[in-house]
Amino acid sequence: MTPDEIRQSYLDFFEARDHRIVDSSPVVPHNDPTLLFTNAGMNQFKDLLLGHETRDYDRATSAQKCIRAGGKHNDLDEVGKSGRHLTFFEMLGNWSFGDYYKQQAIEWAWEFVREVLGFERERLYVTTYKDDDESYRLWTEHMGLPEERVLPLGDVEKGDEENFWSMGPTGPCGPCTEIHYDLRPEESLEFEPGYDENRVIEIWNLVFMEFNRDETGNFEPLPMQSVDTGMGLDRVAMIEAGSENVFQSELFLPIMRDVLSRLPDGDDAEEVRIDGRSIPVDALLQIDHEYFTNLSVVADHIRSLTFALCDGAKFSNEGRGYVLRRILRRAVRYGRDLGFTEPFLCNLVDVVVDHYGHVYPEIEATGEEASELIRLEEERFLRNIDRGIELFEEAAERAESEGREHLTGEEVFKLHATYGFPPDLTELMAEERQLAIDWDEYEELWAEHQETSKAEDVYEDAAEVGEWTILHERSEDSRFVGYDETNGEPHDPLGCREPSLSAETVATRYRPGDEDDTYQVLLEKTPFYAESGGQVGDTGTLAAADGSLRLRVRDTQETSTGVIHDAERVDGEATEANLSKSLKATVDASHRRGAAAHHTATHLLHYVLRDEISDNIFQSGSLVTPDRLRFDFSFDRPLTDEELRTLEDRVNAMIRSGIEVDVYPSIERERAIEEMDAMAIFGETYDDEVRVIEIVDDETDLRSVELCGGTHVESTRDLNLFRISRESGVAAGIRRIEAVTGRQAYEAFQNDRQTLEAVADRIGTEVDNVVASTESLLDDQSELERQVDSLSQRLAHADAAALADETTDVQGVPVVSAQVDVETRDQLRTYADRLRDELDRGAALLGADIDGSAALVCLVIESTVHERDLAAGFLVQEAAGIVGGGGGGRPTLAQAGGPHAAQIPEAIEAFPEIIDEQLGD
C-alpha cells in the first residue's frame, strides 16, 4: 500500500464504524499556550477530553500533522542518528469521547492491523502499563495473544512513564497499550524490558484517558473515560516499503530525489557529483551510504519547516520560533556536506507542497510565503556560517595539538556570541571530531554576557552589525515615554498627541548597521513605539541639539538589548562625539496616527467578528501599519459577502458614533481579565501589570476590552471610514481580513467609483445601469458563442471531408495529419469526431495552437486497431514528445499537449513516419 492508500484506508475504516472524519488542526496551536507544536492528534480534542466542550459526535478519526521538536516530546537531535525518529510526522488516530472504551478500541486496532494492513500475527507484539490488568487480560484472554508477547511496563510513582501517556507536563493522561512490529522475525527474540526497539518498533499507541494531571503533579479523574489512539503513518509506510528505515518510503524518496536534483551538478537523473565524486543516485538512496543521513535530515527538516511556517509560525529567538531556527540551521549544516553553499531549503518547499497539498490544502495557499521566509533565514545564517566553521576547525586543531579531548567553553562562547554559530551545531561538529565541550564554562560566560549586554539577540544580528560603542553609562535604557510623559507629567495615555511624539534624550550606545551610513541606536528614553502586538515600529528623526547630526529612524524594534532605533544618516557626521550629544527624538506624526487608527480598527473588527459571526473566533495574528491592517482569526470557512458587509457596516456605525477610547495604563493582569473581562491575545506575553484598551457603547452594542500595549486614537470618529479590502484563507481553520481606514478607505472607495465609471463608459451606459447592461452583454455573448460553436461544427464537418480526401498511404494504412485553426480543445475534438465519420479505416493526427500551447488529438479507426495493431495512445505520445509534452488515451482516441506550439508542423509532418515505424517492415 502507498502512504496515501494507508492514510485513506484508515479514515475509511473508522468512518465505516461511525467515526466523524475531522480535519487536521494546525501544527502551531492557536489556543493552547502549553504547547510549542501540535504533537499528537488529540491536541485539538483536549477540551473534549477534559469535559469543557461538547460536540455533535462522540467518535472521531483524523490524519493529524505533528511536530515533535522542543518541549516534552522532542526528537530533533535524534533525526539522522536512527531510522525511525522524525520531527514532522503524520498521526492517524481514532477517538472515543465517553463512548466505547478498552475492549472495542483493542478489537478494532487488531482488525485493522491484521485484515486491512495484512501484518502477520507472528510479527506483532504488545506492551501495556503495569497496573492496567484489564488491557493485559483483553490481549491475552480475549484476543488470544501468548503471554510472552504481551509485556507490562512503566511505574509512574517511580517516575517511569513507559506506557503511561500524557500530552505534556499537565493535561489529560492515562495508561496506554502499544502494538509493535518485529522487523526481523527470523532472529530469536525474548520480549522483555530492554528489548531492541530498533527491531521491534511501536506502530500504534492506544491511550485510555482517565486522568487530568495538574501543575502539582496530582491526578484527578476526568469527567468521562475516553480513548485516544495514534498510529504513525511514516512507520507503517516504512513497513509496507519493506525497510527498517522510515526514510526509504515514498513519503521521503521524492523529496530526497528533489534535493539531489538541485545540487550544482544534479541535472543528471542517474548520477550527481558530491565532493568531487560522481555518485549514482540509487546508491545515495541506500541507508548504508555515507550521505544518506544528510539526505534524511534535510528531507525531514524541510517538511517540519514547511508545515510550521504555512500554519503561521515565524523564526525567532524564543519558543517555537527558536526551535524552527535550530531545525533550519541543522538542515543547512547537513546540506553543506552535500555541496550546497547557497540557499537551497527554500527551493524544496515546492516538492513538499506537491507531495502533500492534496491532503493538506492549506500548505498550497501559503507555500510561497513559507519559501520566502526560509530563504531570508538561510541567507542570514549563511552569512556567518563560513567564518564559524573556519574558527571551529581552528579550535578543534588547537585542542588536538594540545592533547585536549574537549573544546573550552570560551571557544564555544566566541563562536556563539561573535558569529551567531549555534552551540548545538558546535556540539554536533565536535562529536564528529570526538571532542567534548566544557559546558559549565560556556554557561558561565553566556550568563555573564547576557547580564552585561543582553546579547541573546546575537542570533539575529551578530553577523550583520558591528560591536556596541558605549556612549553614556545608563541607569536605565530605552524607557518608553510615548504615552505618558512631557517633563515628567502624564498627559497622553493613547500616544497620539504632539507632546507624545518627541522627547529630549541621549544615546546610551550605538553600533554600525548592515548598510553604509546606517546605525543601530539605543536611547536613554524614547518616544518611538517599538514593533509589538502586530503594530509596526515608529519612524522619525534623531537630531543633535546643536545641528551637527541628523538621523532618519527607519524602524524601531524591541530586543532583549533594549529598543533599537534603526537609523540612517541624513546630515552631519555620525561620530562618537556627535552621537554623545543631547538628541531631539521626533516621531513621524503621520506614521504614528495612521498606525493608531488601524490598530483601533482591529479592536473594533475583532469585537464585531465575535459578536456577529462566532464567539469562538480568536485572533491568531495581526499586522497594523499606517496605511492598512491585516487581521488573522480562527474560523473554518470563508465569510460570505453578506457577512463582510455586516462587519463593515457595524464598524462604520461605531465610527460615526464617535465612541471614546479609554485606556487603563496599569492594572493587575488578573483583575483586568477576571473583573474587567479583558481579552488576552494568544501568542502575546503579559507582565503582572497590564495596559487595557476599552471601547464601550450601549447604543451600538459595543464592548471591546483588550489587553494591549499599542497606540490608539482618542475617539472612533478619528478613523473616519472603514473599508474591508479582502477576505481570504491563510491556513487550515485560519482566515484573514485586510482592511483600511481614513484616507486609505476613502481612496479605495474613490478607486472603485472610477473603475465603475470606466466600465460604464466602456459598455456605453450609465453607472446606475452597469449591472443590467452587463447581464445583457453576457446574454448576447452566450448566444454568439452558441452560434460560433454551431458554425465551427459545420466548418469542421466540411474541413474533415476535405482532409479525408487527402490521405497518405503508409504501408496500406490511410493516414491524415494536419494543423487546424480552432479556439478550444472541444472544437479540436469535434474535428476529430467529424473526421472519424469520413474515414472507413486509417489513422489521423490533428494539431492546433490553443492559447500558445500545442494541442494534439490522434484517432485510429477501430478496424485498423485490430487489423494493423495500431494504438492512438502510443502514437500521440510519440508525437507529443516533439512539442515537449505528453499524453495518452484509448487505442481509438487519445489526446496530448505540450508547451512548444511552434513545433506543431514538425509533429504533423513526422506522424506518417511514426506510423511507419510502428508498423515495421
Tab-separated table of N, CA and C in Angstrom, residues 642-713:
chain	number	residue	atom	x	y	z
A	642	GLU	N	-22.392	38.846	2.359
A	642	GLU	CA	-23.327	39.488	3.283
A	642	GLU	C	-22.690	39.680	4.656
A	643	GLU	N	-21.949	38.676	5.126
A	643	GLU	CA	-21.283	38.799	6.424
A	643	GLU	C	-20.230	39.903	6.398
A	644	LEU	N	-19.495	40.000	5.308
A	644	LEU	CA	-18.479	41.051	5.206
A	644	LEU	C	-19.119	42.432	5.207
A	645	ARG	N	-20.259	42.567	4.509
A	645	ARG	CA	-20.969	43.856	4.513
A	645	ARG	C	-21.438	44.202	5.919
A	646	THR	N	-21.916	43.170	6.636
A	646	THR	CA	-22.380	43.404	8.007
A	646	THR	C	-21.245	43.877	8.891
A	647	LEU	N	-20.090	43.238	8.778
A	647	LEU	CA	-18.929	43.663	9.560
A	647	LEU	C	-18.566	45.108	9.253
A	648	GLU	N	-18.516	45.432	7.969
A	648	GLU	CA	-18.149	46.778	7.545
A	648	GLU	C	-19.157	47.797	8.053
A	649	ASP	N	-20.433	47.469	7.936
A	649	ASP	CA	-21.490	48.394	8.383
A	649	ASP	C	-21.423	48.618	9.890
A	650	ARG	N	-21.213	47.538	10.653
A	650	ARG	CA	-21.162	47.674	12.111
A	650	ARG	C	-19.993	48.550	12.531
A	651	VAL	N	-18.820	48.324	11.955
A	651	VAL	CA	-17.655	49.121	12.328
A	651	VAL	C	-17.868	50.588	11.946
A	652	ASN	N	-18.410	50.845	10.773
A	652	ASN	CA	-18.640	52.237	10.360
A	652	ASN	C	-19.687	52.917	11.234
A	653	ALA	N	-20.683	52.160	11.712
A	653	ALA	CA	-21.658	52.737	12.640
A	653	ALA	C	-20.973	53.149	13.936
A	654	MET	N	-20.029	52.341	14.388
A	654	MET	CA	-19.278	52.679	15.603
A	654	MET	C	-18.393	53.899	15.378
A	655	ILE	N	-17.850	54.023	14.179
A	655	ILE	CA	-17.026	55.187	13.854
A	655	ILE	C	-17.875	56.455	13.878
A	656	ARG	N	-19.066	56.397	13.254
A	656	ARG	CA	-19.942	57.577	13.211
A	656	ARG	C	-20.396	58.001	14.598
A	657	SER	N	-20.473	57.042	15.516
A	657	SER	CA	-20.965	57.356	16.860
A	657	SER	C	-19.932	58.104	17.702
A	658	GLY	N	-18.699	58.155	17.259
A	658	GLY	CA	-17.681	58.906	17.992
A	658	GLY	C	-17.478	58.405	19.406
A	659	ILE	N	-17.265	57.114	19.552
A	659	ILE	CA	-17.139	56.496	20.878
A	659	ILE	C	-15.733	56.752	21.428
A	660	GLU	N	-15.662	57.164	22.688
A	660	GLU	CA	-14.382	57.451	23.313
A	660	GLU	C	-13.593	56.156	23.530
A	661	VAL	N	-12.305	56.228	23.280
A	661	VAL	CA	-11.407	55.099	23.524
A	661	VAL	C	-10.721	55.345	24.869
A	662	ASP	N	-11.011	54.485	25.840
A	662	ASP	CA	-10.465	54.643	27.183
A	662	ASP	C	-9.260	53.731	27.370
A	663	VAL	N	-8.295	54.215	28.134
A	663	VAL	CA	-7.101	53.430	28.407
A	663	VAL	C	-6.877	53.362	29.910
A	664	TYR	N	-6.536	52.170	30.378
A	664	TYR	CA	-6.142	51.956	31.768
A	664	TYR	C	-4.673	51.554	31.732
A	665	PRO	N	-3.780	52.509	32.053
A	665	PRO	CA	-2.355	52.292	31.783
A	665	PRO	C	-1.725	51.161	32.583
A	666	SER	N	-2.214	50.932	33.804
A	666	SER	CA	-1.553	49.927	34.636
A	666	SER	C	-2.547	49.280	35.580
A	667	ILE	N	-2.912	48.040	35.259
A	667	ILE	CA	-3.868	47.283	36.063
A	667	ILE	C	-3.303	45.888	36.275
A	668	GLU	N	-3.552	45.318	37.426
A	668	GLU	CA	-3.119	43.950	37.654
A	668	GLU	C	-3.742	43.033	36.610
A	669	ARG	N	-2.904	42.176	36.039
A	669	ARG	CA	-3.357	41.316	34.945
A	669	ARG	C	-4.580	40.486	35.334
A	670	GLU	N	-4.561	39.875	36.502
A	670	GLU	CA	-5.678	39.022	36.909
A	670	GLU	C	-6.959	39.832	37.065
A	671	ARG	N	-6.819	41.043	37.604
A	671	ARG	CA	-8.005	41.886	37.762
A	671	ARG	C	-8.571	42.276	36.405
A	672	ALA	N	-7.681	42.621	35.468
A	672	ALA	CA	-8.139	43.020	34.137
A	672	ALA	C	-8.908	41.894	33.466
A	673	ILE	N	-8.400	40.662	33.598
A	673	ILE	CA	-9.030	39.529	32.923
A	673	ILE	C	-10.294	39.091	33.650
A	674	GLU	N	-10.236	39.008	34.979
A	674	GLU	CA	-11.361	38.448	35.728
A	674	GLU	C	-12.460	39.474	35.996
A	675	GLU	N	-12.093	40.721	36.374
A	675	GLU	CA	-13.096	41.712	36.738
A	675	GLU	C	-13.552	42.532	35.531
A	676	MET	N	-12.610	42.919	34.680
A	676	MET	CA	-12.974	43.739	33.522
A	676	MET	C	-13.327	42.883	32.311
A	677	ASP	N	-13.098	41.569	32.414
A	677	ASP	CA	-13.360	40.645	31.309
A	677	ASP	C	-12.546	41.036	30.072
A	678	ALA	N	-11.324	41.511	30.320
A	678	ALA	CA	-10.463	41.904	29.206
A	678	ALA	C	-9.954	40.666	28.485
A	679	MET	N	-9.815	40.780	27.177
A	679	MET	CA	-9.373	39.655	26.364
A	679	MET	C	-7.861	39.703	26.190
A	680	ALA	N	-7.222	38.558	26.477
A	680	ALA	CA	-5.795	38.408	26.224
A	680	ALA	C	-5.619	37.733	24.876
A	681	ILE	N	-4.689	38.217	24.076
A	681	ILE	CA	-4.478	37.690	22.730
A	681	ILE	C	-3.482	36.547	22.785
A	682	PHE	N	-3.871	35.385	22.210
A	682	PHE	CA	-2.993	34.228	22.208
A	682	PHE	C	-1.693	34.553	21.480
A	683	GLY	N	-0.613	34.068	22.046
A	683	GLY	CA	0.689	34.286	21.435
A	683	GLY	C	1.416	35.479	22.024
A	684	GLU	N	0.662	36.363	22.721
A	684	GLU	CA	1.285	37.521	23.362
A	684	GLU	C	1.640	37.161	24.803
A	685	THR	N	2.677	37.776	25.319
A	685	THR	CA	3.053	37.601	26.720
A	685	THR	C	2.781	38.897	27.465
A	686	TYR	N	2.400	38.776	28.735
A	686	TYR	CA	1.993	39.948	29.502
A	686	TYR	C	2.708	39.965	30.850
A	687	ASP	N	3.006	41.181	31.312
A	687	ASP	CA	3.566	41.344	32.644
A	687	ASP	C	2.452	41.242	33.680
A	688	ASP	N	2.847	41.320	34.958
A	688	ASP	CA	1.836	41.283	36.019
A	688	ASP	C	0.944	42.514	35.959
A	689	GLU	N	1.536	43.660	35.549
A	689	GLU	CA	0.762	44.878	35.335
A	689	GLU	C	0.542	45.045	33.836
A	690	VAL	N	-0.691	45.273	33.439
A	690	VAL	CA	-1.022	45.334	32.016
A	690	VAL	C	-1.731	46.645	31.687
A	691	ARG	N	-1.766	46.918	30.402
A	691	ARG	CA	-2.466	48.087	29.872
A	691	ARG	C	-3.744	47.595	29.194
A	692	VAL	N	-4.850	48.254	29.469
A	692	VAL	CA	-6.142	47.819	28.938
A	692	VAL	C	-6.735	48.922	28.075
A	693	ILE	N	-7.189	48.539	26.886
A	693	ILE	CA	-7.899	49.467	25.999
A	693	ILE	C	-9.375	49.067	26.004
A	694	GLU	N	-10.212	50.036	26.360
A	694	GLU	CA	-11.651	49.762	26.492
A	694	GLU	C	-12.443	50.692	25.568
A	695	ILE	N	-13.292	50.105	24.738
A	695	ILE	CA	-14.173	50.886	23.860
A	695	ILE	C	-15.579	50.337	24.073
A	696	VAL	N	-16.405	51.108	24.763
A	696	VAL	CA	-17.722	50.611	25.166
A	696	VAL	C	-18.789	51.619	24.763
A	697	ASP	N	-19.902	51.123	24.200
A	697	ASP	CA	-21.005	51.997	23.796
A	697	ASP	C	-22.286	51.177	23.723
A	698	ASP	N	-23.260	51.518	24.550
A	698	ASP	CA	-24.517	50.755	24.581
A	698	ASP	C	-25.327	50.946	23.312
A	699	GLU	N	-25.273	52.152	22.740
A	699	GLU	CA	-26.102	52.442	21.559
A	699	GLU	C	-25.750	51.550	20.378
A	700	THR	N	-24.463	51.294	20.175
A	700	THR	CA	-24.043	50.426	19.062
A	700	THR	C	-23.721	49.013	19.531
A	701	ASP	N	-24.094	48.698	20.779
A	701	ASP	CA	-23.882	47.363	21.331
A	701	ASP	C	-22.408	46.967	21.208
A	702	LEU	N	-21.533	47.842	21.694
A	702	LEU	CA	-20.092	47.620	21.582
A	702	LEU	C	-19.489	47.486	22.967
A	703	ARG	N	-18.732	46.412	23.164
A	703	ARG	CA	-17.966	46.263	24.405
A	703	ARG	C	-16.654	45.559	24.091
A	704	SER	N	-15.679	46.338	23.649
A	704	SER	CA	-14.358	45.814	23.325
A	704	SER	C	-13.403	46.163	24.457
A	705	VAL	N	-12.868	45.126	25.124
A	705	VAL	CA	-11.924	45.323	26.218
A	705	VAL	C	-10.770	44.347	25.985
A	706	GLU	N	-9.585	44.886	25.691
A	706	GLU	CA	-8.446	44.034	25.370
A	706	GLU	C	-7.193	44.497	26.092
A	707	LEU	N	-6.348	43.536	26.465
A	707	LEU	CA	-5.003	43.859	26.921
A	707	LEU	C	-4.207	44.281	25.698
A	708	CYS	N	-3.610	45.460	25.740
A	708	CYS	CA	-2.948	45.970	24.533
A	708	CYS	C	-1.947	47.056	24.892
A	709	GLY	N	-0.765	46.968	24.303
A	709	GLY	CA	0.259	47.978	24.544
A	709	GLY	C	0.417	48.950	23.401
A	710	GLY	N	-0.439	48.860	22.372
A	710	GLY	CA	-0.276	49.677	21.184
A	710	GLY	C	-0.853	51.070	21.302
A	711	THR	N	-0.620	51.878	20.273
A	711	THR	CA	-1.164	53.239	20.239
A	711	THR	C	-2.550	53.213	19.606
A	712	HIS	N	-3.392	54.161	20.028
A	712	HIS	CA	-4.785	54.192	19.561
A	712	HIS	C	-5.254	55.635	19.414
A	713	VAL	N	-6.354	55.802	18.682
A	713	VAL	CA	-6.973	57.122	18.551
A	713	VAL	C	-7.780	57.422	19.804
